[in-house]
CSV table of C-alpha atoms and ligand atoms in Angstrom, one decimal:
chain,number,residue,atom,x,y,z
C,4,MET,CA,-173.6,-28.4,-90.5
C,5,THR,CA,-175.5,-28.5,-93.7
C,6,GLN,CA,-178.7,-30.6,-93.5
C,7,PRO,CA,-180.0,-32.9,-96.2
C,8,PRO,CA,-182.3,-31.2,-98.8
C,9,SER,CA,-185.4,-32.8,-97.4
C,10,LYS,CA,-184.9,-31.1,-94.1
C,11,ARG,CA,-184.1,-27.6,-95.2
C,12,HIS,CA,-185.8,-24.9,-93.0
C,13,SER,CA,-185.3,-21.6,-94.9
C,14,ASN,CA,-189.1,-21.2,-95.2
C,15,ARG,CA,-189.7,-21.7,-91.4
C,16,ARG,CA,-190.3,-19.0,-88.8
C,17,LEU,CA,-187.4,-17.1,-87.2
C,18,GLN,CA,-187.2,-19.1,-84.0
C,19,THR,CA,-187.1,-22.4,-85.9
C,20,ARG,CA,-184.5,-21.1,-88.3
C,21,ILE,CA,-182.4,-20.0,-85.3
C,22,VAL,CA,-182.5,-23.5,-83.8
C,23,ARG,CA,-182.2,-25.3,-87.1
C,24,ALA,CA,-179.5,-23.1,-88.5
C,25,GLU,CA,-178.3,-23.8,-92.0
C,26,ASP,CA,-174.7,-22.9,-92.0
C,27,GLN,CA,-173.0,-22.1,-95.3
C,28,LEU,CA,-169.4,-23.1,-94.8
C,29,ALA,CA,-167.2,-24.1,-97.7
C,30,PRO,CA,-165.7,-27.6,-97.2
C,31,GLY,CA,-162.0,-28.2,-97.2
C,32,PHE,CA,-160.8,-26.5,-94.0
C,33,GLU,CA,-157.9,-28.4,-92.7
C,34,SER,CA,-155.7,-27.8,-89.6
C,35,PHE,CA,-153.6,-29.8,-87.2
C,36,ALA,CA,-156.0,-29.2,-84.4
C,37,VAL,CA,-158.5,-31.9,-83.7
C,38,PRO,CA,-162.0,-30.2,-83.7
C,39,VAL,CA,-163.8,-30.2,-80.4
C,40,THR,CA,-167.1,-32.1,-81.0
C,41,ARG,CA,-169.3,-31.5,-78.0
C,42,ALA,CA,-172.4,-33.6,-78.0
C,43,SER,CA,-174.9,-35.4,-75.8
C,44,THR,CA,-177.4,-36.2,-78.6
C,45,VAL,CA,-176.0,-38.0,-81.7
C,46,VAL,CA,-178.4,-37.7,-84.6
C,47,PHE,CA,-179.3,-40.6,-86.9
C,48,PRO,CA,-180.5,-40.4,-90.5
C,49,ASP,CA,-183.3,-42.9,-89.9
C,50,LEU,CA,-184.6,-45.3,-87.3
C,51,ALA,CA,-183.3,-48.4,-89.0
C,52,THR,CA,-179.7,-47.1,-88.5
C,53,LEU,CA,-180.5,-46.3,-84.9
C,54,ARG,CA,-182.0,-49.7,-84.2
C,55,ALA,CA,-179.2,-51.6,-85.8
C,56,LEU,CA,-176.6,-50.0,-83.5
C,57,ASP,CA,-174.3,-52.5,-81.7
C,58,TRP,CA,-172.5,-51.2,-78.6
C,59,ARG,CA,-169.6,-53.5,-79.4
C,60,ASN,CA,-168.8,-51.6,-82.5
C,61,ASP,CA,-166.4,-48.7,-81.7
C,62,ALA,CA,-166.8,-47.3,-85.2
C,63,GLN,CA,-170.5,-46.5,-84.6
C,64,TRP,CA,-171.5,-43.1,-83.1
C,65,ARG,CA,-174.2,-43.7,-80.5
C,66,TYR,CA,-174.3,-41.2,-77.7
C,67,GLY,CA,-172.1,-38.3,-76.6
C,68,LEU,CA,-171.4,-40.0,-73.3
C,69,HIS,CA,-169.7,-43.0,-75.0
C,70,ALA,CA,-167.6,-41.3,-77.6
C,71,THR,CA,-167.3,-38.2,-79.8
C,72,PRO,CA,-164.9,-37.7,-82.7
C,73,THR,CA,-162.6,-35.7,-80.3
C,74,SER,CA,-162.6,-38.4,-77.6
C,75,LEU,CA,-162.2,-41.3,-80.0
C,76,THR,CA,-159.3,-39.5,-81.7
C,77,LEU,CA,-157.6,-39.2,-78.3
C,78,ALA,CA,-158.4,-42.8,-77.4
C,79,GLN,CA,-156.9,-44.1,-80.6
C,80,ARG,CA,-153.7,-42.0,-80.2
C,81,LEU,CA,-153.3,-43.3,-76.7
C,82,ALA,CA,-153.7,-46.9,-77.7
C,83,ALA,CA,-151.1,-46.4,-80.4
C,84,ILE,CA,-148.6,-44.8,-78.0
C,85,GLU,CA,-149.0,-47.7,-75.5
C,86,GLY,CA,-148.8,-50.4,-78.2
C,87,GLY,CA,-152.4,-51.6,-77.7
C,88,ASN,CA,-155.5,-51.7,-79.9
C,89,HIS,CA,-158.2,-50.1,-77.8
C,90,ALA,CA,-158.5,-47.3,-75.2
C,91,LEU,CA,-161.4,-46.1,-73.1
C,92,LEU,CA,-161.2,-42.7,-71.6
C,93,GLN,CA,-162.1,-42.1,-68.0
C,94,PRO,CA,-162.7,-38.9,-65.9
C,95,SER,CA,-159.5,-39.6,-63.8
C,96,GLY,CA,-156.8,-42.1,-63.4
C,97,LEU,CA,-158.5,-43.5,-60.3
C,98,SER,CA,-161.7,-43.9,-62.3
C,99,ALA,CA,-159.7,-46.0,-64.9
C,100,ILE,CA,-158.5,-48.2,-62.0
C,101,SER,CA,-162.1,-48.5,-60.7
C,102,ASN,CA,-163.3,-49.4,-64.2
C,103,VAL,CA,-160.9,-52.3,-64.3
C,104,TYR,CA,-162.3,-53.6,-61.0
C,105,PHE,CA,-165.9,-53.3,-62.1
C,106,GLY,CA,-165.3,-54.7,-65.6
C,107,ILE,CA,-163.3,-57.7,-64.5
C,108,VAL,CA,-164.2,-58.9,-61.0
C,109,LYS,CA,-167.4,-59.7,-59.2
C,110,ALA,CA,-168.4,-60.8,-55.7
C,111,GLY,CA,-166.6,-63.9,-54.5
C,112,ASP,CA,-163.5,-63.1,-56.7
C,113,ASP,CA,-160.0,-62.6,-55.4
C,114,VAL,CA,-157.6,-59.8,-56.4
C,115,LEU,CA,-153.8,-59.7,-55.9
C,116,ILE,CA,-152.3,-56.2,-55.4
C,117,PRO,CA,-148.7,-55.1,-55.0
C,118,ASP,CA,-148.0,-53.8,-51.5
C,119,ASN,CA,-146.5,-50.6,-53.0
C,120,VAL,CA,-149.5,-49.8,-55.1
C,121,TYR,CA,-150.8,-46.3,-55.6
C,122,SER,CA,-152.7,-45.8,-52.3
C,123,PRO,CA,-156.1,-44.9,-53.7
C,124,ASN,CA,-156.1,-48.2,-55.6
C,125,ARG,CA,-155.6,-50.0,-52.2
C,126,ASP,CA,-158.4,-48.0,-50.7
C,127,HIS,CA,-160.6,-48.8,-53.6
C,128,ALA,CA,-159.9,-52.5,-53.2
C,129,GLU,CA,-160.6,-52.3,-49.4
C,130,TRP,CA,-163.9,-50.7,-50.2
C,131,LEU,CA,-164.9,-53.5,-52.6
C,132,ALA,CA,-163.7,-56.1,-50.1
C,133,HIS,CA,-165.7,-54.5,-47.3
C,134,ASP,CA,-168.9,-53.8,-49.1
C,135,PHE,CA,-169.0,-55.8,-52.4
C,136,GLY,CA,-167.8,-59.3,-51.5
C,137,LEU,CA,-164.3,-59.2,-53.1
C,138,THR,CA,-161.2,-60.6,-51.5
C,139,ALA,CA,-158.2,-58.3,-51.8
C,140,ARG,CA,-154.7,-59.6,-50.9
C,141,TYR,CA,-151.4,-57.8,-51.1
C,142,TYR,CA,-148.1,-59.2,-52.4
C,143,ASP,CA,-144.4,-58.2,-52.1
C,144,PRO,CA,-143.8,-56.3,-55.4
C,145,MET,CA,-140.5,-58.2,-55.8
C,146,ILE,CA,-142.3,-61.6,-55.6
C,147,GLY,CA,-141.7,-62.4,-59.3
C,148,ALA,CA,-142.7,-66.0,-60.2
C,149,GLY,CA,-143.5,-66.6,-56.5
C,150,ILE,CA,-146.9,-65.1,-57.3
C,151,ALA,CA,-147.9,-68.6,-58.3
C,152,ASP,CA,-148.1,-69.6,-54.6
C,153,LEU,CA,-150.7,-66.9,-53.9
C,154,ILE,CA,-153.1,-67.7,-56.8
C,155,ARG,CA,-156.3,-69.4,-55.8
C,156,PRO,CA,-159.1,-70.7,-57.9
C,157,GLU,CA,-161.1,-67.5,-57.2
C,158,THR,CA,-158.2,-65.2,-58.2
C,159,LYS,CA,-159.3,-63.3,-61.2
C,160,LEU,CA,-157.2,-60.2,-61.3
C,161,ILE,CA,-153.5,-59.3,-60.5
C,162,TRP,CA,-152.5,-55.7,-60.4
C,163,LEU,CA,-149.0,-54.5,-61.2
C,164,GLU,CA,-147.3,-51.1,-60.9
C,165,ALA,CA,-143.9,-50.7,-62.6
C,166,PRO,CA,-142.3,-49.1,-60.7
C,167,GLY,CA,-144.3,-48.5,-57.6
C,168,SER,CA,-144.9,-44.8,-57.9
C,169,VAL,CA,-143.7,-43.8,-54.3
C,170,THR,CA,-141.1,-46.5,-53.4
C,171,MET,CA,-139.9,-47.3,-57.0
C,172,GLU,CA,-139.4,-51.0,-56.8
C,173,VAL,CA,-139.4,-52.4,-60.3
C,174,PRO,CA,-141.2,-55.8,-60.5
C,175,ASP,CA,-140.3,-58.6,-62.8
C,176,VAL,CA,-143.4,-58.1,-64.9
C,177,GLN,CA,-142.7,-60.9,-67.3
C,178,ALA,CA,-142.4,-63.4,-64.5
C,179,ILE,CA,-145.7,-62.4,-63.0
C,180,THR,CA,-147.6,-62.3,-66.3
C,181,THR,CA,-146.3,-65.6,-67.4
C,182,VAL,CA,-147.7,-67.3,-64.3
C,183,ALA,CA,-150.9,-65.3,-64.6
C,184,ARG,CA,-151.4,-66.4,-68.2
C,185,ALA,CA,-150.8,-70.0,-67.3
C,186,ARG,CA,-153.4,-69.8,-64.5
C,187,ASN,CA,-155.9,-67.8,-66.6
C,188,VAL,CA,-155.7,-64.7,-64.4
C,189,ILE,CA,-156.1,-61.2,-66.0
C,190,THR,CA,-153.3,-58.8,-65.3
C,191,ALA,CA,-153.6,-55.0,-65.1
C,192,ILE,CA,-150.7,-52.6,-64.8
C,193,ASP,CA,-150.8,-49.0,-63.6
C,194,ASN,CA,-148.3,-47.7,-66.2
C,195,THR,CA,-148.6,-44.0,-65.3
C,196,TRP,CA,-145.0,-43.6,-64.2
C,197,SER,CA,-143.7,-44.5,-67.7
C,198,ALA,CA,-146.5,-42.6,-69.6
C,199,GLY,CA,-146.6,-45.7,-71.9
C,200,LEU,CA,-143.4,-44.3,-73.5
C,201,ALA,CA,-140.7,-46.1,-71.4
C,202,PHE,CA,-142.5,-49.4,-70.8
C,203,ARG,CA,-144.5,-51.3,-73.3
C,204,PRO,CA,-146.9,-53.5,-71.3
C,205,PHE,CA,-148.3,-55.6,-74.0
C,206,GLU,CA,-144.9,-56.8,-75.0
C,207,HIS,CA,-144.5,-58.1,-71.5
C,208,GLY,CA,-147.7,-60.2,-71.3
C,209,VAL,CA,-149.9,-57.6,-69.5
C,210,ASP,CA,-153.6,-57.6,-70.4
C,211,ILE,CA,-154.7,-54.1,-69.3
C,212,SER,CA,-152.8,-50.9,-69.0
C,213,VAL,CA,-154.0,-48.0,-66.9
C,214,GLN,CA,-152.8,-44.4,-67.5
C,215,ALA,CA,-153.5,-41.4,-65.4
C,216,LEU,CA,-153.6,-38.9,-68.3
C,217,THR,CA,-153.7,-36.2,-65.6
C,218,LYS,CA,-149.9,-36.6,-65.5
C,219,TYR,CA,-147.6,-36.4,-68.5
C,220,GLN,CA,-150.3,-36.7,-71.2
C,221,SER,CA,-151.9,-33.5,-69.8
C,222,GLY,CA,-148.6,-32.0,-68.9
C,223,GLY,CA,-150.2,-28.8,-67.6
C,224,GLY,CA,-151.4,-29.7,-64.2
C,225,ASP,CA,-154.9,-28.5,-65.2
C,226,VAL,CA,-156.8,-31.6,-66.6
C,227,LEU,CA,-158.0,-34.8,-64.9
C,228,MET,CA,-158.4,-37.8,-67.1
C,229,GLY,CA,-157.5,-41.5,-67.2
C,230,ALA,CA,-157.5,-44.4,-69.7
C,231,THR,CA,-157.7,-48.1,-69.8
C,232,ILE,CA,-155.8,-49.6,-72.8
C,233,THR,CA,-156.1,-53.1,-74.1
C,234,ALA,CA,-154.8,-55.2,-76.9
C,235,ASP,CA,-157.5,-57.8,-76.7
C,236,LYS,CA,-161.0,-57.0,-78.1
C,237,GLU,CA,-162.9,-59.2,-75.6
C,238,LEU,CA,-161.3,-57.5,-72.6
C,239,HIS,CA,-161.9,-54.1,-74.1
C,240,LEU,CA,-165.6,-55.0,-74.4
C,241,LYS,CA,-165.8,-56.1,-70.8
C,242,LEU,CA,-164.4,-52.7,-69.7
C,243,LYS,CA,-166.5,-50.9,-72.2
C,244,LEU,CA,-169.7,-52.5,-70.9
C,245,ALA,CA,-168.9,-51.6,-67.3
C,246,ARG,CA,-168.0,-48.0,-68.3
C,247,MET,CA,-171.3,-47.7,-70.2
C,248,ARG,CA,-173.4,-49.1,-67.4
C,249,MET,CA,-171.8,-46.8,-64.9
C,250,GLY,CA,-172.5,-43.8,-67.0
C,251,ILE,CA,-168.8,-42.8,-67.4
C,252,GLY,CA,-167.7,-40.4,-70.0
C,253,VAL,CA,-165.3,-37.5,-70.5
C,254,SER,CA,-165.7,-34.0,-71.9
C,255,SER,CA,-164.4,-33.3,-75.5
C,256,ASP,CA,-163.0,-30.0,-74.2
C,257,ASP,CA,-160.8,-31.8,-71.8
C,258,CYS,CA,-159.8,-34.3,-74.5
C,259,SER,CA,-158.8,-31.4,-76.8
C,260,LEU,CA,-156.4,-30.1,-74.1
C,261,ILE,CA,-154.7,-33.4,-73.9
C,262,LEU,CA,-154.6,-33.8,-77.7
C,263,ARG,CA,-152.8,-30.4,-77.7
C,264,SER,CA,-150.1,-31.7,-75.2
C,265,LEU,CA,-149.6,-35.1,-76.7
C,266,PRO,CA,-147.2,-34.2,-79.5
C,267,SER,CA,-144.7,-32.8,-77.0
C,268,MET,CA,-145.0,-35.5,-74.4
C,269,LYS,CA,-142.0,-37.6,-75.4
C,270,VAL,CA,-139.8,-34.6,-75.7
C,271,ARG,CA,-141.0,-33.4,-72.2
C,272,PHE,CA,-140.6,-36.9,-70.8
C,273,GLU,CA,-137.0,-37.1,-72.0
C,274,GLN,CA,-136.2,-33.7,-70.5
C,275,HIS,CA,-137.7,-34.6,-67.1
C,276,ASP,CA,-135.7,-37.9,-67.3
C,277,ARG,CA,-132.4,-36.0,-67.9
C,278,SER,CA,-132.9,-33.6,-65.0
C,279,ALA,CA,-134.2,-36.2,-62.6
C,280,LEU,CA,-131.4,-38.6,-63.3
C,281,ALA,CA,-128.8,-35.9,-62.9
C,282,LEU,CA,-130.3,-34.8,-59.6
C,283,ALA,CA,-130.7,-38.4,-58.4
C,284,ARG,CA,-127.0,-39.1,-59.1
C,285,TRP,CA,-126.0,-35.9,-57.3
C,286,LEU,CA,-128.2,-36.8,-54.3
C,287,LYS,CA,-126.5,-40.1,-54.1
C,288,THR,CA,-123.3,-38.3,-53.2
C,289,ARG,CA,-124.9,-36.4,-50.3
C,290,SER,CA,-124.3,-37.6,-46.7
C,291,GLU,CA,-127.9,-36.6,-45.7
C,292,ILE,CA,-129.3,-39.2,-48.0
C,293,ALA,CA,-129.4,-42.9,-47.1
C,294,ALA,CA,-130.7,-44.2,-50.4
C,295,VAL,CA,-131.7,-42.9,-53.8
C,296,LEU,CA,-134.6,-44.9,-55.2
C,297,HIS,CA,-134.4,-44.2,-58.9
C,298,PRO,CA,-134.9,-47.3,-61.1
C,299,ALA,CA,-132.0,-46.3,-63.2
C,300,LEU,CA,-129.6,-46.5,-60.2
C,301,PRO,CA,-128.5,-49.7,-58.5
C,302,ASP,CA,-129.9,-48.8,-55.0
C,303,CYS,CA,-133.4,-49.4,-56.4
C,304,PRO,CA,-134.9,-52.8,-56.0
C,305,GLY,CA,-135.6,-54.3,-59.4
C,306,HIS,CA,-132.9,-52.1,-61.1
C,307,GLU,CA,-132.0,-55.2,-63.2
C,308,PHE,CA,-135.6,-55.4,-64.5
C,309,PHE,CA,-135.6,-51.7,-65.3
C,310,VAL,CA,-132.4,-52.2,-67.3
C,311,ARG,CA,-134.0,-55.1,-69.1
C,312,ASP,CA,-137.5,-53.8,-69.8
C,313,PHE,CA,-137.5,-49.9,-69.8
C,314,ASN,CA,-136.0,-47.3,-72.1
C,315,GLY,CA,-136.4,-44.2,-69.9
C,316,ALA,CA,-137.5,-42.9,-66.5
C,317,GLY,CA,-139.2,-39.5,-66.6
C,318,GLY,CA,-139.2,-37.1,-63.7
C,319,LEU,CA,-140.4,-39.1,-60.6
C,320,PHE,CA,-138.0,-40.7,-58.1
C,321,SER,CA,-137.6,-40.9,-54.3
C,322,VAL,CA,-134.9,-40.6,-51.7
C,323,VAL,CA,-134.7,-41.9,-48.2
C,324,PHE,CA,-133.1,-39.5,-45.7
C,325,ASP,CA,-130.6,-40.7,-43.1
C,326,GLU,CA,-132.4,-41.9,-40.0
C,327,ARG,CA,-130.8,-39.2,-37.8
C,328,TYR,CA,-133.4,-36.7,-39.1
C,329,THR,CA,-136.8,-36.7,-37.5
C,330,PRO,CA,-140.0,-36.7,-39.7
C,331,ALA,CA,-140.5,-33.1,-38.5
C,332,GLN,CA,-137.1,-32.1,-39.8
C,333,ILE,CA,-137.9,-33.6,-43.2
C,334,ASP,CA,-141.2,-31.8,-43.2
C,335,THR,CA,-139.3,-28.6,-42.7
C,336,PHE,CA,-136.9,-29.6,-45.5
C,337,CYS,CA,-139.8,-30.0,-47.9
C,338,GLU,CA,-141.5,-26.8,-46.8
C,339,SER,CA,-138.2,-24.8,-47.2
C,340,LEU,CA,-137.8,-25.8,-50.9
C,341,GLU,CA,-138.7,-22.9,-53.1
C,342,LEU,CA,-138.7,-24.6,-56.5
C,343,PHE,CA,-140.4,-27.8,-55.4
C,344,SER,CA,-144.0,-27.2,-54.4
C,345,LEU,CA,-146.1,-29.3,-52.0
C,346,GLY,CA,-149.1,-30.9,-53.7
C,347,TRP,CA,-150.7,-34.0,-55.2
C,348,SER,CA,-150.3,-35.1,-58.7
C,349,TRP,CA,-147.4,-34.5,-61.1
C,350,GLY,CA,-146.6,-34.5,-64.8
C,351,GLY,CA,-146.6,-30.8,-65.4
C,352,ALA,CA,-143.8,-28.3,-65.7
C,353,HIS,CA,-143.5,-27.6,-62.0
C,354,SER,CA,-141.4,-29.6,-59.6
C,355,LEU,CA,-142.9,-31.1,-56.5
C,356,ALA,CA,-141.7,-32.8,-53.3
C,357,MET,CA,-143.7,-34.9,-50.8
C,358,PRO,CA,-142.7,-36.8,-47.7
C,359,TYR,CA,-144.2,-40.3,-47.1
C,360,ASP,CA,-144.5,-42.5,-44.0
C,361,VAL,CA,-144.0,-45.7,-46.1
C,362,ALA,CA,-144.1,-48.3,-43.2
C,363,SER,CA,-147.7,-47.2,-42.5
C,364,MET,CA,-148.7,-47.8,-46.2
C,365,ARG,CA,-147.7,-51.5,-46.3
C,366,SER,CA,-149.1,-54.8,-45.0
C,367,ALA,CA,-147.4,-57.6,-47.0
C,368,SER,CA,-143.7,-56.6,-47.2
C,369,ARG,CA,-141.1,-55.2,-45.0
C,370,TRP,CA,-139.9,-51.7,-45.6
C,371,PRO,CA,-136.2,-51.8,-44.9
C,372,TYR,CA,-135.5,-48.1,-44.1
C,373,ARG,CA,-136.0,-46.1,-40.9
C,374,GLY,CA,-135.4,-42.7,-42.4
C,375,THR,CA,-138.2,-40.6,-44.0
C,376,LEU,CA,-138.9,-41.0,-47.7
C,377,VAL,CA,-139.3,-37.9,-49.9
C,378,ARG,CA,-140.6,-38.3,-53.4
C,379,PHE,CA,-139.4,-35.7,-55.9
C,380,TYR,CA,-141.1,-34.9,-59.2
C,381,VAL,CA,-138.6,-33.0,-61.3
C,382,GLY,CA,-140.3,-30.5,-63.6
C,383,LEU,CA,-139.0,-28.4,-66.4
C,384,GLU,CA,-137.2,-25.7,-64.4
C,385,ASP,CA,-133.4,-25.4,-65.0
C,386,GLU,CA,-131.7,-28.3,-63.4
C,387,ALA,CA,-128.9,-26.3,-61.8
C,388,ASP,CA,-131.5,-24.1,-60.0
C,389,LEU,CA,-133.3,-27.2,-58.7
C,390,GLN,CA,-130.0,-28.6,-57.4
C,391,ALA,CA,-129.1,-25.4,-55.7
C,392,ASP,CA,-132.5,-25.2,-54.1
C,393,ILE,CA,-132.2,-28.8,-52.7
C,394,GLU,CA,-128.6,-28.2,-51.6
C,395,ARG,CA,-129.6,-25.1,-49.6
C,396,CYS,CA,-132.3,-27.0,-47.8
C,397,LEU,CA,-130.0,-30.1,-47.2
C,398,VAL,CA,-127.3,-27.8,-45.6
C,399,ALA,CA,-130.0,-26.2,-43.4
C,400,LEU,CA,-130.9,-29.7,-42.1
C,401,GLY,CA,-127.4,-29.8,-40.5
O,521,PLP,C1,-152.0,-39.8,-60.3
O,521,PLP,C2,-152.0,-41.3,-60.4
O,521,PLP,C3,-153.2,-42.0,-60.5
O,521,PLP,C4,-154.6,-41.4,-60.5
O,521,PLP,O1,-154.8,-40.3,-61.4
O,521,PLP,P1,-155.9,-39.2,-61.1
O,521,PLP,O2,-156.2,-38.7,-62.4
O,521,PLP,O3,-155.3,-38.2,-60.2
O,521,PLP,O4,-157.1,-40.0,-60.5
O,521,PLP,C5,-153.1,-43.3,-60.6
O,521,PLP,N1,-151.9,-44.0,-60.5
O,521,PLP,C6,-150.7,-43.3,-60.4
O,521,PLP,C7,-149.5,-44.1,-60.4
O,521,PLP,C8,-150.8,-41.9,-60.3
O,521,PLP,O5,-149.6,-41.3,-60.1
């Protein structure tokens, strides 16, 4: 970067000139790639500018931890996709969840959490309840307006997940947020399943949306990041303050990887959606399968809310096997798949499968099935190959 005339160093000694290099680049370079601006120190022209900084002002550069042009570009693009006004980047999806807790609730407050919530969120809530004076209570994800009966004066936050990312129940988001608004309770949704593409939380009365950018936004299975997205400025500032105080930031290099994937996200999402829905429909015809839990299919609780509120489904759905198969047999089924790998996380090109013992994950609602649940993430492999792979392993089950 060229420095102002008063600070030119061409007459200094070599070591100083190396450190204070005066680059001679012609202006006017333009490309589609967002430049990677790595920085801890942000430099100010004078002390008056530095002293006048206001942390509430997102347009001011302050410190590399808080924002760089690369990270702010990503944040703005994510807010636009989700239909919000502000986004804060976090080092993981779970860190975004954590930021919601630390930004919104304090000791003595009560939080309501859907019983099918992403498990590390439940674990986080249990930790805060055990060590930090919070109350965490769980509700049946299909509770709808019945949430009103659970709200206490101390209730400050209601979590939603639409659908639950393992068991796929689709809640009546509008019914819950309407009650929450009337009772002055903030709502936060884990909107990772829809990538912010298929469900627009702020149009349904939600206050805070959380994305695990690790999934579709990254699309490569090689970056960890998360975001909290808000429409309301005051809420944004609450989250921003907590994030700042906890020293949370992200690397511009990681941001640039996600910026690179973002333009193809919707096209990828739609391809995942087509393959997953075709496989889900086919699995529905198989005698080995007791239920297909895909929000676009009628077996799935809350299917009517999916039809009402969503415009797509992506690659993630679950099936429940017939109860004649033991959990060990289903483990063998999962391990025998060649095109579905075993592993956490999803959103990339590679298909995954994972068995879950759902009953052990719940405390506030009854899980109606006795068979083992397997969650499929349908990647970008050819759909016919994926079906043949599953069919081979279903036949082997007997
Ligand atoms: C993966 C995931 C997260 C957490 O994201 P990480 O970046 O892995 O921490 C949160 N919620 C849902 C629904 C997820 O699938």
